[in-house]
Coordinates of C-alpha atoms and ligand atoms in Angstrom, one line a residue:
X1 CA 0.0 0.0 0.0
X2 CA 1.3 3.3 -1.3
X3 CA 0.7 6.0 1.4
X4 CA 1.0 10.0 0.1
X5 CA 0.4 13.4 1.3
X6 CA -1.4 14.1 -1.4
X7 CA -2.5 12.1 -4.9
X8 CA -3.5 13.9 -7.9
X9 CA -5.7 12.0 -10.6
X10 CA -4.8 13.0 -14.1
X11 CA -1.7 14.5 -15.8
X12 CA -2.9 16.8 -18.4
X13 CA -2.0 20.2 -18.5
X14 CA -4.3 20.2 -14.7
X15 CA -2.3 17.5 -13.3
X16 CA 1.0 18.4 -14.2
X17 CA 0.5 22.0 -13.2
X18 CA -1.0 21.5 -9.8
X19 CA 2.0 19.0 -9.1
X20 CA 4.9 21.7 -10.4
X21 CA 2.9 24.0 -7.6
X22 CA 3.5 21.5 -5.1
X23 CA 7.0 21.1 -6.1
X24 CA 7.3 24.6 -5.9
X25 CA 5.8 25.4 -2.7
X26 CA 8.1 22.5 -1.2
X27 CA 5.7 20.1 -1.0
X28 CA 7.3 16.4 -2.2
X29 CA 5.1 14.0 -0.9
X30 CA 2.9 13.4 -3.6
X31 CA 1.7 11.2 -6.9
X32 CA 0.2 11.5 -10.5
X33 CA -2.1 9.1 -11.5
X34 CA -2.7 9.0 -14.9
X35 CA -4.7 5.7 -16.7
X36 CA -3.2 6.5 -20.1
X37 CA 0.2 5.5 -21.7
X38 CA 2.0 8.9 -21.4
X39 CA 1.5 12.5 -20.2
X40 CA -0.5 14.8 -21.9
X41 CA -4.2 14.5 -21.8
X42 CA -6.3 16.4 -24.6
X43 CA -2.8 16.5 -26.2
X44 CA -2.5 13.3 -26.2
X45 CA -5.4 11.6 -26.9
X46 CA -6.0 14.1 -30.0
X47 CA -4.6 13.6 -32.9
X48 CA -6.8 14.6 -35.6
X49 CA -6.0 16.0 -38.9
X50 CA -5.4 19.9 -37.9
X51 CA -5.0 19.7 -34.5
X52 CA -4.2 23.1 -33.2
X53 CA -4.4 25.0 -30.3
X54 CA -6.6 28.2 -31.1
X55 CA -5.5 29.9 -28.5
X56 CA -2.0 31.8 -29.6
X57 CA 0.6 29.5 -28.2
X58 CA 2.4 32.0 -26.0
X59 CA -0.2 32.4 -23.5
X60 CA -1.3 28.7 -23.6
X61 CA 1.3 27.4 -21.6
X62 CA 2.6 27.7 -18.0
X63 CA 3.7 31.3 -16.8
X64 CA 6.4 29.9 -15.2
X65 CA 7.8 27.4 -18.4
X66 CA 7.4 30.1 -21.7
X67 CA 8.4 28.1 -24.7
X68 CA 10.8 29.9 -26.8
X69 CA 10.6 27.4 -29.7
X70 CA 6.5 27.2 -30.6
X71 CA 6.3 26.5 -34.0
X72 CA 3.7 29.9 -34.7
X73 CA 1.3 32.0 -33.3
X74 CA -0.7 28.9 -33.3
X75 CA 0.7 25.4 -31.6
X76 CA -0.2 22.2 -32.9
X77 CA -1.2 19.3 -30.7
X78 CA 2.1 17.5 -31.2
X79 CA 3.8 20.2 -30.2
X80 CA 1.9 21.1 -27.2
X81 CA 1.8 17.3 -25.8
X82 CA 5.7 17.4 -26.4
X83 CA 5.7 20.9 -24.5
X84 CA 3.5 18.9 -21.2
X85 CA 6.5 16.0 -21.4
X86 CA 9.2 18.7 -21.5
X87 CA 7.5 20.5 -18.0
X88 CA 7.4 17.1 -16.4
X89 CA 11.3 16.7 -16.7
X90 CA 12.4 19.8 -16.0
X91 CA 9.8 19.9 -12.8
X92 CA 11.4 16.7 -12.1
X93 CA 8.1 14.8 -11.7
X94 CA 8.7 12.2 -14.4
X95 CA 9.0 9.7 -10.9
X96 CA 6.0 10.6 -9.4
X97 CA 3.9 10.3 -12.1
X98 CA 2.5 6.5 -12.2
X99 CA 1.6 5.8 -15.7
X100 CA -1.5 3.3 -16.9
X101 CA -3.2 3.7 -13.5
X102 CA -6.4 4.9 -13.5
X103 CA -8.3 5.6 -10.7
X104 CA -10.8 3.0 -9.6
X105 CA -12.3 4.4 -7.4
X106 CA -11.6 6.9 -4.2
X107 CA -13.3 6.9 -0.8
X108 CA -13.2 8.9 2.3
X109 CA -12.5 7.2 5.2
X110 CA -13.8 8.6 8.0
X111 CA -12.7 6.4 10.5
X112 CA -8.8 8.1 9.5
X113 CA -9.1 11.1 8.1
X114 CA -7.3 10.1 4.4
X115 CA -8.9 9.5 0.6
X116 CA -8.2 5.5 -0.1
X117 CA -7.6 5.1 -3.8
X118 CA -8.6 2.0 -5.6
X119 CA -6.4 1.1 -8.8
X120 CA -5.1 -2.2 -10.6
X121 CA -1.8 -2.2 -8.8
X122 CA -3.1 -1.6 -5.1
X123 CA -4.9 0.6 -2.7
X124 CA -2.9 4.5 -2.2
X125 CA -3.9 6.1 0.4
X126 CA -3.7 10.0 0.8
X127 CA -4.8 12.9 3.0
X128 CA -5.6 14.9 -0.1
X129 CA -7.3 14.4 -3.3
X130 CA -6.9 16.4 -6.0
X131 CA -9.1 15.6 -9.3
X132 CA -7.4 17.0 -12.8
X133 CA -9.1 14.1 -14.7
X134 CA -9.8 16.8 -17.6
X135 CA -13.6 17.9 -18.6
X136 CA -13.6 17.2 -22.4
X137 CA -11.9 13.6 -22.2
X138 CA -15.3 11.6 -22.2
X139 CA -16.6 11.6 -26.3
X140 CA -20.3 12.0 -26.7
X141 CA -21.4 9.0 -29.7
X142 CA -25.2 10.1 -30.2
X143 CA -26.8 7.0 -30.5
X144 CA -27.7 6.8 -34.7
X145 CA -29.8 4.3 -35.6
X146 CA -27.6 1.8 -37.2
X147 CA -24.3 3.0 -36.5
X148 CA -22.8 -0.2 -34.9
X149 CA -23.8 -2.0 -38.7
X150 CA -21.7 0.7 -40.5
X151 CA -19.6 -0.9 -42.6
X152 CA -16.1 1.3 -42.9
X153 CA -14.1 2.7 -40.9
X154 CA -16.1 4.6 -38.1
X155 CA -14.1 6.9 -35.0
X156 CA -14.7 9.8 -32.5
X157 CA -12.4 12.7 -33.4
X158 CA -10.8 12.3 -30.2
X159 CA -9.5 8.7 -30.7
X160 CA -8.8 9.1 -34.9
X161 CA -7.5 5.6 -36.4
X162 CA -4.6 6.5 -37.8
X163 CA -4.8 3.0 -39.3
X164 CA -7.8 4.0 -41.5
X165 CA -6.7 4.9 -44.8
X166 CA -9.0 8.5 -45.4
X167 CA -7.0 9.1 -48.8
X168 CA -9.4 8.7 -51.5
X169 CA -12.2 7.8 -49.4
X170 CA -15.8 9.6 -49.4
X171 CA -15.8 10.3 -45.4
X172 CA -19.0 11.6 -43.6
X173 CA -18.1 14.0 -40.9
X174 CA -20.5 14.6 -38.1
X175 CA -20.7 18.1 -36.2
X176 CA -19.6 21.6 -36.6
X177 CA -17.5 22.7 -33.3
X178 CA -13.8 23.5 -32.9
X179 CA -12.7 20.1 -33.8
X180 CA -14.8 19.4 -36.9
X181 CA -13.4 23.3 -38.8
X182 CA -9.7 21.8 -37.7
X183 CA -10.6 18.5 -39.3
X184 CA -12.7 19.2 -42.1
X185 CA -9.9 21.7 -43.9
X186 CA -7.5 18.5 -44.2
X187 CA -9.8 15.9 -45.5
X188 CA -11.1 18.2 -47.9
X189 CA -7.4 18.0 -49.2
X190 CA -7.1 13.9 -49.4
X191 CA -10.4 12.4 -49.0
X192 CA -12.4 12.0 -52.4
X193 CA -15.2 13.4 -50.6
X194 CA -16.4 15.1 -47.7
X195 CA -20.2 15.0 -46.1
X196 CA -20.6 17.3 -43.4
X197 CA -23.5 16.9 -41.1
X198 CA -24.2 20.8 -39.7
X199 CA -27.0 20.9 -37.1
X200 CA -26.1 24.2 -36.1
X201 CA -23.7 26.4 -37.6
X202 CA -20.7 28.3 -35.4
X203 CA -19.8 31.9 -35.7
X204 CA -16.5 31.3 -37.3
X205 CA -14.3 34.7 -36.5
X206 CA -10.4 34.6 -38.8
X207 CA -7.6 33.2 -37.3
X208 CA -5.0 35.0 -38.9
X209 CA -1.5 33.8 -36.9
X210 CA 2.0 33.0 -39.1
X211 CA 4.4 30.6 -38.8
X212 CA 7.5 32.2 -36.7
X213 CA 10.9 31.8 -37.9
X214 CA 14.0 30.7 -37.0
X215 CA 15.2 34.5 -36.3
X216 CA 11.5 34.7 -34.4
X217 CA 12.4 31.9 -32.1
X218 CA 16.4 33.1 -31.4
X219 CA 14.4 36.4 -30.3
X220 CA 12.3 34.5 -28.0
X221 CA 14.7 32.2 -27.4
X222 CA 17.4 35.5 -26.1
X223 CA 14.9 37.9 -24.4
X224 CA 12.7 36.2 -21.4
X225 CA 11.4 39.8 -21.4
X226 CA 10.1 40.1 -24.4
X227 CA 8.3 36.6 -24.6
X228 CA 7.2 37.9 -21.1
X229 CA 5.5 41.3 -23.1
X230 CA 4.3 39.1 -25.3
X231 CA 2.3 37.0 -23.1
X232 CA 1.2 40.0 -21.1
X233 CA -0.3 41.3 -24.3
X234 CA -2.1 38.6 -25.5
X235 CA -3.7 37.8 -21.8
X236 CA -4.7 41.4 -22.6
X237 CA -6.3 41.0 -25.7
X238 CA -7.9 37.6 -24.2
X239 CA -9.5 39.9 -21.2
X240 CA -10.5 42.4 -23.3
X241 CA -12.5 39.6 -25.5
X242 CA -14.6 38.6 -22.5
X243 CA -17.2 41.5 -23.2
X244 CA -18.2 40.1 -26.9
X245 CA -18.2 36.6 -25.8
X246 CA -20.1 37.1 -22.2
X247 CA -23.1 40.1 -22.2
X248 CA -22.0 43.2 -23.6
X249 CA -24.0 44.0 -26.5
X250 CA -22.0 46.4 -28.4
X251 CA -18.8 44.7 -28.1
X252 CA -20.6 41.1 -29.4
X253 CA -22.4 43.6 -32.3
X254 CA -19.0 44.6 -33.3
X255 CA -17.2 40.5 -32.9
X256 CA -20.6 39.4 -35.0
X257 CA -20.2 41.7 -37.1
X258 CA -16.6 40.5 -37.8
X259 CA -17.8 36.7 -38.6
X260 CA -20.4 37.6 -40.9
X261 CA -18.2 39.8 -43.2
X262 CA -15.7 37.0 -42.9
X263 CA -18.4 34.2 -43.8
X264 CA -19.6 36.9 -47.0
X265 CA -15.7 37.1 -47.9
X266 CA -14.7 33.3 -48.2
X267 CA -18.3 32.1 -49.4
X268 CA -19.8 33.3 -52.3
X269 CA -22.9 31.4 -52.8
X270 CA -26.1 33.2 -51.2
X271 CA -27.8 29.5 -50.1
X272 CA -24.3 28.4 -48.9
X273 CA -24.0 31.4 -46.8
X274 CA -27.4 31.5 -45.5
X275 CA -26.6 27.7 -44.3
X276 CA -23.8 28.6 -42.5
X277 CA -25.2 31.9 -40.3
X278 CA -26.3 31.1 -37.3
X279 CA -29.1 31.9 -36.1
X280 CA -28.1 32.3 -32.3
X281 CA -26.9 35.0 -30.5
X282 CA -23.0 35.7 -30.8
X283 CA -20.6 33.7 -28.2
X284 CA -23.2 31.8 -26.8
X285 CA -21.5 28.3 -28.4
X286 CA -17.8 28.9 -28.5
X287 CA -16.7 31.1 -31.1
X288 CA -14.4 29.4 -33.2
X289 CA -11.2 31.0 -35.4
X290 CA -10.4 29.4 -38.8
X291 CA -9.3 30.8 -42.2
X292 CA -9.9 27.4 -43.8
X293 CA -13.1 25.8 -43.0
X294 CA -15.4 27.9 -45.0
X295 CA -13.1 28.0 -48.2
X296 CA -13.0 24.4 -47.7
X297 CA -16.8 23.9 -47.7
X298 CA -17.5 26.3 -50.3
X299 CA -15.0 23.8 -52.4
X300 CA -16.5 21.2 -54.5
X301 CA -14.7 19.2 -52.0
X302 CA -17.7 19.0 -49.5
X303 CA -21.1 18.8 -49.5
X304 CA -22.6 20.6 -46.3
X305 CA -26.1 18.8 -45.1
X306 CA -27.7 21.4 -43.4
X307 CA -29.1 19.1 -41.0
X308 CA -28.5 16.4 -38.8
X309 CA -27.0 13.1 -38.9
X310 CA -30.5 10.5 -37.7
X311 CA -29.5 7.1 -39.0
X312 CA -26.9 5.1 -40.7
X313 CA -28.7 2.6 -43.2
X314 CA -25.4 0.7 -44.6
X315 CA -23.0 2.9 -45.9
X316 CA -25.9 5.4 -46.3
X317 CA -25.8 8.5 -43.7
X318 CA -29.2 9.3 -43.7
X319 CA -29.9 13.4 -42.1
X320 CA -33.1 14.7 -40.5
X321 CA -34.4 16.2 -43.6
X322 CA -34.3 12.5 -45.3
X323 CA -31.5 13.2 -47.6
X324 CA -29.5 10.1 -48.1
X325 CA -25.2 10.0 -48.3
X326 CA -23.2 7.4 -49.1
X327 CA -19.7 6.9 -47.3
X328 CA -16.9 4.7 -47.0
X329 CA -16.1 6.4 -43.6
X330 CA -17.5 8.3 -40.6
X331 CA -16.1 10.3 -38.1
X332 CA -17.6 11.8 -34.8
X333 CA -16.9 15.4 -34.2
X334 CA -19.8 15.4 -32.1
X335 CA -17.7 16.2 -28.8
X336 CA -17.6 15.3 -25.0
X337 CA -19.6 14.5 -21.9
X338 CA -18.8 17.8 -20.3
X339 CA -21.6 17.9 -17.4
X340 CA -21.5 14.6 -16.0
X341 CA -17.7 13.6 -15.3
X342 CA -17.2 9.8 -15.2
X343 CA -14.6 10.6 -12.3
X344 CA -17.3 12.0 -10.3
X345 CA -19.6 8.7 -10.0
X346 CA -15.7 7.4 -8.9
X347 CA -15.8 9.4 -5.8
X348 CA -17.5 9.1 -2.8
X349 CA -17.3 11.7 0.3
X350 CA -18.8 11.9 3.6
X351 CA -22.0 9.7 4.3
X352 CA -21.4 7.7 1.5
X353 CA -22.5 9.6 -1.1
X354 CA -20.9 10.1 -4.4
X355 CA -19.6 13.4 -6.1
X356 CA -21.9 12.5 -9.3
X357 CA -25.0 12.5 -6.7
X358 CA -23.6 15.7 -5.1
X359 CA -23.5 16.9 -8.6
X360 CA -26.5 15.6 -9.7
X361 CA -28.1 19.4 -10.5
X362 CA -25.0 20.2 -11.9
X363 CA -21.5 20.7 -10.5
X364 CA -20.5 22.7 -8.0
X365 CA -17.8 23.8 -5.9
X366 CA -16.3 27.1 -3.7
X367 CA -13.9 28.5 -5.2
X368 CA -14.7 26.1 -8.7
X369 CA -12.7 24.1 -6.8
X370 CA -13.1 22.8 -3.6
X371 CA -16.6 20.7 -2.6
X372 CA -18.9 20.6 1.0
X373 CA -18.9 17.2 1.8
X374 CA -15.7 16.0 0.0
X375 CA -13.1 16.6 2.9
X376 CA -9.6 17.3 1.6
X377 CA -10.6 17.5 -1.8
X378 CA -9.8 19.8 -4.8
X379 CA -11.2 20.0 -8.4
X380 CA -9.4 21.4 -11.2
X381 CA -11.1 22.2 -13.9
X382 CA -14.5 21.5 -13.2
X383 CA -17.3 23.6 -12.1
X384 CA -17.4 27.2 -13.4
X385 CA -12.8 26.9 -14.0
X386 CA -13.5 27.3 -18.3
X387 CA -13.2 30.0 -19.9
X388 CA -15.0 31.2 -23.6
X389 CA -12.7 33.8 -23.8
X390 CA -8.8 33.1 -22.9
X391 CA -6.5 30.4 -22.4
X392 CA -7.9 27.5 -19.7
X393 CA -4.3 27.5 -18.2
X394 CA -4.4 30.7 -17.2
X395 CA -7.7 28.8 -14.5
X396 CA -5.5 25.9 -14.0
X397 CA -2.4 28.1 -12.6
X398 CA -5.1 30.7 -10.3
X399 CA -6.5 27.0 -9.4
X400 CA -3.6 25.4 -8.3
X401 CA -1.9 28.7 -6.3
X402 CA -5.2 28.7 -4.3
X403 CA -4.6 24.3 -4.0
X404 CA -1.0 24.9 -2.5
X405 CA -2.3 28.3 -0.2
X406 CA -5.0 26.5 1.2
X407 CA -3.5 23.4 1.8
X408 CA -0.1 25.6 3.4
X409 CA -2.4 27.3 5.6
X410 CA -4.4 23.5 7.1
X411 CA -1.8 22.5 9.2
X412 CA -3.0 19.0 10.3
X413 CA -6.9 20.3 10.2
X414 CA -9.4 18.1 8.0
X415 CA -10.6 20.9 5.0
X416 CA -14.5 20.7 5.8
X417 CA -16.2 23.1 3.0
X418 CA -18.8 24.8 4.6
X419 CA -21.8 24.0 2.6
X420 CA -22.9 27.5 2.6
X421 CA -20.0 28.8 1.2
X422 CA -20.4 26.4 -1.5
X423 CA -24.2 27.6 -1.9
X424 CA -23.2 31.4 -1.9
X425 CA -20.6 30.9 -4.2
X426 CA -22.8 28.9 -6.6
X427 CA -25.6 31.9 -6.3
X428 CA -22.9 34.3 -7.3
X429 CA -21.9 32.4 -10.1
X430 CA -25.4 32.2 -10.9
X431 CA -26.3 35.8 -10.9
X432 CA -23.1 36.7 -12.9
X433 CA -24.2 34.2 -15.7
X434 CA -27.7 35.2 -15.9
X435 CA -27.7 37.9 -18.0
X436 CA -25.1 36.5 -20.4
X437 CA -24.8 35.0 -24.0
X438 CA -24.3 31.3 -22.7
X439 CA -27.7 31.8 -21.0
X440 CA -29.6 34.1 -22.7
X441 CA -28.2 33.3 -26.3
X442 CA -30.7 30.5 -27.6
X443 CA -28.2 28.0 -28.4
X444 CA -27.3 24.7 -27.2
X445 CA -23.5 24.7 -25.6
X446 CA -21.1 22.4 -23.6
X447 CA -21.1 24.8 -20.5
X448 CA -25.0 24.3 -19.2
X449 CA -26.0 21.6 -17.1
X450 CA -29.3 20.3 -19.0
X451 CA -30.8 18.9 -15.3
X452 CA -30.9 22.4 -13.9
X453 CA -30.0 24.6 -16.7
X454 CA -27.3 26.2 -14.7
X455 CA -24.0 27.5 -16.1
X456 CA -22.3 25.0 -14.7
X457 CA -18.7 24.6 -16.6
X458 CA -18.0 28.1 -17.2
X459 CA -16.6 31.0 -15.4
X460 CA -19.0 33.8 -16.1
X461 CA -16.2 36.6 -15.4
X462 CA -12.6 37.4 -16.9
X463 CA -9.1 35.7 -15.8
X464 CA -8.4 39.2 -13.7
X465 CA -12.1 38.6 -11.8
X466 CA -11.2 34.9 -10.8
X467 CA -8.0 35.5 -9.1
X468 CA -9.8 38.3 -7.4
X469 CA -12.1 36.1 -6.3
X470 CA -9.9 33.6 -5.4
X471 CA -7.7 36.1 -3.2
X472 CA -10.7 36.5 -1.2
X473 CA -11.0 33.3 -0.3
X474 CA -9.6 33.8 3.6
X475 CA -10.2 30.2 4.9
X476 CA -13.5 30.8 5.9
X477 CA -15.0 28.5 3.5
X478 CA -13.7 25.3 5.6
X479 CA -16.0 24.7 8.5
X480 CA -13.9 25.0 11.7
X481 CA -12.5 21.6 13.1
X482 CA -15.1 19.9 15.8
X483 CA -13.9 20.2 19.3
X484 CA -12.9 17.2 20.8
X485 CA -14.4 16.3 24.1
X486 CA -11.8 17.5 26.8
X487 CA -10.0 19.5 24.6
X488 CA -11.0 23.2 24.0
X489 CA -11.9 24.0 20.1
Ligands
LIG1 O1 -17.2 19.4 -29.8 P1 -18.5 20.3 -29.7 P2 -15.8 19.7 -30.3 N1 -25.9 15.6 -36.2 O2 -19.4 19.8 -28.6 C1 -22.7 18.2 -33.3 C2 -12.5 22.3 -27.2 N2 -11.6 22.3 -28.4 O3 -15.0 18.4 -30.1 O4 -24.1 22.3 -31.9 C3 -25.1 16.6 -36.5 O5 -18.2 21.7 -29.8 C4 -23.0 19.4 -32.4 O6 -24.1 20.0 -32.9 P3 -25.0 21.1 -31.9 C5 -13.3 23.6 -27.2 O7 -13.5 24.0 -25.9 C6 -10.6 23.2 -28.4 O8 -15.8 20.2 -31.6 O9 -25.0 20.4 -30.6 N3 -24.3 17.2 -35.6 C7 -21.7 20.1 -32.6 O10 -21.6 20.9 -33.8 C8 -14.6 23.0 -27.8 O11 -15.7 23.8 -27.5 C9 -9.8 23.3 -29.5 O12 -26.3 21.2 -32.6 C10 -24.3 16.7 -34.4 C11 -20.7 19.0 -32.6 O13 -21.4 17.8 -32.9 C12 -14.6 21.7 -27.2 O14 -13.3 21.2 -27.2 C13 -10.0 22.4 -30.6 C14 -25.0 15.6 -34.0 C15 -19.9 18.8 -31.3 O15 -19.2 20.0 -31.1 C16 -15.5 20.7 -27.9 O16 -15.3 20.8 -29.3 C17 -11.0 21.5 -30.5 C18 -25.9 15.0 -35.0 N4 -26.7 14.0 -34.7 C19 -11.8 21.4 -29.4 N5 -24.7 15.3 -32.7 C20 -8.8 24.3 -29.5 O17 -8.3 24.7 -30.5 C21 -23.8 16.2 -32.3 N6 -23.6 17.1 -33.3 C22 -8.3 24.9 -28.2

C-alpha cells in the first residue's frame, strides 16, 4: 500500500500544473495518477488531422515554463503534448507520475481522516485528493440508428484511427464545433469526398496567426522579457474579449459583425451562406477562429447537409431532412460529456454519497474548486474553472496557487467546506451568468448543465475577476475543526 500526502488523478495540463505547484511550494510527498500511456491529456489523446491550439501559443502554456521554440502564433497538438512531457522533466516529476493507473475508485474514510484510492496495482492512500481528470476527455457518440452496422471505418475525433486509410475515401463527418473546422480543412485536401452533417452552424471569426521563424524563435529564445510582453499582451487581448463573448452588447455587435463579413468574404454562394449563419446569439457556443473551414466547404470538396445526422442505413448516412449519403467512412466530431464527469460517479465523500449525486443538478464547488462534503478534496477544472474567452491554463495556474495556499495554511486540520460557502458561491456564479450569451443566447453549448440549466462549466467573469475572487477566499470556506471532548476547540 502506497501512502502520500497528497495524490493527484490526471496529468494533463491540470495535473502536471497543480503538481509543479506543489513542487514549488516544497511540498514532495505526492503522486500523479494517470490511466493512459504517457502524459499529456487532450494533447495526447487528439490527434486529428489539424489539430491546433486556437488559443495563440504563447499564452497557452505555463507562466512559469514560456516556450521559446512554438512553432507559430498557433501550436499544434504534437507540439503542445511534447511541451506537457518537457515540464514534467524539467519539474522533475517524471517519478512521481505512475503511468496506466487509473483511478478505480476513491473513498473517504472517515474512520482516519485520508482518501483511499482503488487502482489495478493496489490501494494508495492519501490525505488529499486532487481531481485533474480533464472535462472534455469523455466523447459524446449520439446514439444513430444503425451505427454499430456501419460498414467502414467509423471513429470519434478524439480517438482518430490513424490505421484507416482517409486518402481517397468519401468520409461523412458529423458536427460543426472546434474540432470538426480543424478537421474538415485536411480531408477536404485527401479524401475524395467530404459530407458534413451541420445541425447548427458556429460563428467562425479569422484566425489569422504565421508561422515564426528561426530569427523569431532566437528572439524568443534571447529575451525572457520580451516573450514575457508578449504574453502579457495577448492575456490582454484575451481579457478584453470577455465582453463580446459574455453580455455586452456592443462589443458582441461589433465580434458578430466580424464573422459575418468574414463568412460573406470566403463564401460566395447566397444558399451556402445563408446555411452557415447562425441563427443564435453571438458567443453563446464557442466562437471558433479558422481561415480554412469555409473555403474548404464552399469547395466542390464537400457537401454541407444542413441538417442532422438521424440514421446510418449501410454505408448510407441518412440526415433529418431524409436526404441520403453514401460513405466509405465516418467520423464523430460530435464532442464530450462535459456535465456529468465519469470521475465523479468514482468518488465518494462523507456519508457515503458520491460526487456524481452531489453533482447531480450540476456541478458545484467554492472557489470552482473545492466541494462541501468531499473533505480534503480539490477539483481542477471543473465547475465554473472554463473560460469562452482566454486560455484555460491561465484557470489551472489561479486553481492550483489557491490548492497549495490553502493546503499551506491546514496545518494537520481536515478541510470541511462549509456548505454554505459552496451555496453562496454557486448563487454568485449564478447571478453573474444570468444575463449573459451562454444563458440568454438561444443556443445549445457544452457549459450548461441540462438537469438544472445552470451555467455549470464556465466562469462567467474574466481571468483578472477569478484570481480576485480567489484572493478573497480567507479560509472561511472550511467549517472550523469539531472540538474534541476535553479539549477546547
Ligand atoms: O465538440 P462540440 P468539439 N448531427 O461539442 C454536433 C475544445 N476544443 O470536439 O451544436 C449533427 O463543440 C453538435 O451540434 P450542436 C473547445 O473548448 C478546443 O468540436 O449540438 N451534428 C456540434 O456541432 C470546444 O468547445 C480546441 O447542434 C451533431 C458538434 O457535434 C470543445 O473542445 C480544438 C449531432 C460537437 O461540437 C469541444 O469541441 C478542439 C448530430 N446527430 C476542441 N450530434 C482548441 O483549439 C452532435 N452534433 C483549443
Amino acid at each position: 500500500m502506497t501512502r502520500v500526502e497528497v495524490a493527484i488523478v490526471g496529468a494533463g495540463f491540470a495535473g502536471i500544473g497543480v503538481a509543479s505547484a506543489l513542487r514549488r511550494a516544497g511540498r514532495e510527498d505526492f503522486v500523479v495518477l494517470e490511466r493512459a500511456e504517457s502524459v499529456g491529456g487532450t494533447w495526447r489523446d487528439n490527434t486529428y488531422p489539424g489539430i491546433a491550439c486556437d488559443v495563440p501559443s504563447h499564452l497557452y502554456g505555463f507562466a512559469a515554463h514560456p516556450n521559446p521554440a512554438w512553432s507559430g502564433t498557433y501550436a499544434k497538438g504534437a507540439e503542445i503534448h511534447a511541451y506537457l512531457e518537457h515540464v514534467v522533466d524539467v519539474e522533475g516529476l517524471r517519478d512521481r507520475v505512475l503511468l496506466r493507473t487509473p483511478m478505480r475508485g476513491a473513498a473517504w474514510d472517515a474512520a482516519h481522516d485520508v482518501w483511499r484510492l482503488t487502482t489495478p496495482s493496489g490501494v494508495i492512500t492519501a490525505d488529499v485528493l486532487v481531481l485533474a481528470c480533464g472535462r472534455l476527455t469523455e466523447p459524446t457518440i449520439p446514439r444513430f440508428a444503425g451505427l454499430e452496422q456501419f460498414p467502414g471505418p467509423l471513429f470519434h475525433s478524439a480517438r482518430w484511427d490513424h490505421s484507416a486509410d482517409l486518402a481517397g475515401a468519401r468520409v461523412g463527418v458529423v458536427g460543426t464545433g472546434a474540432s470538426a473546422v480543424q478537421i474538415v480543412p485536411e480531408l477536404a485536401r485527401t479524401a475524395a469526398h467530404v459530407t458534413l452533417f451541420q445541425r447548427t452552424p458556429a460563428w467562425i471569426v479569422p484566425r489569422g496567426g504565421d508561422a515564426y521563424s528561426d530569427a523569431d524563435r532566437a528572439r524568443f529564445a534571447a529575451s525572457p522579457q520580451a516573450l514575457e510582453a508578449l504574453r502579457a499582451d495577448l492575456y490582454a487581448e484575451g481579457e478584453a474579449r470577455f465582453a463580446s463573448r459574455a453580455g455586452d452588447s456592443a462589443a458582441a455587435a461589433d465580434a458578430e459583425a466580424v464573422a459575418l463579413a468574414h463568412l460573406e468574404r470566403q463564401v460566395a454562394d447566397p444558399a451556402l451562406r445563408a446555411a452557415l449563419t447562425p441563427d443564435y446569439a453571438f458567443g453563446c457556443k464557442r466562437v471558433l477562429l479558422s481561415d480554412d473551414f469555409y473555403p474548404a466547404v464552399a469547395s466542390e470538396a464537400v457537401t454541407l447537409v444542413p441538417d442532422a445526422l438521424t440514421e446510418v442505413d449501410g454505408s448510407t448516412l441518412v440526415a433529418s431532412d431524409g436526404t441520403r449519403h453514401e460513405v466509405d467512412a465516418l467520423v464523430l466530431a460530435t464532442g464530450f460529456a462535459s456535465t456529468r464527469q465519469p470521475y465523479a460517479e468514482l468518488v465518494t465523500g462523507e456519508g457515503g454519497v458520491t460526487l456524481a449525486e452531489h453533482w447531480s443538478g450540476g456541478m458545484t464547488a467554492f472557489a470552482s474548486t473545492v466541494v462541501a462534503g468531499f473533505p480534503n478534496l480539490f477539483v481542477l477544472n471543473g465547475p465554473n474553472a472554463s473560460l469562452g474567452h482566454s486560455s484555460s491554463v491561465l484557470m489551472i495556474e489561479e486553481q492550483a496557487g489557491y490548492v497549495t495556499r490553502v493546503l499551506d495554511a491546514r496545518g494537520g486540520r481536515v478541510l470541511r467546506v462549509d456548505p454554505e460557502a459552496e451555496r453562496t458561491y454557486t448563487d454568485e456564479i449564478a447571478r453573474a451568468a444570468a444575463s449573459t450569451r451562454w444563458m440568454t443566447g438561444g443556443c445549445r453549448n457544452w457549459y450548461v448543465d441540462e438537469r438544472s440549466g445552470r451555467l455549470a462549466l464556465l466562469w462567467p467573469g474574466t481571468v483578472d475577476a477569478f484570481r480576485e475572487r480567489l484572493a478573497r477566499a480567507d479560509g472561511s470556506e472550511f467549517l472550523p475543526a469539531p472540538a474534541i471532548e476535553g479539549i477546547p476547540a
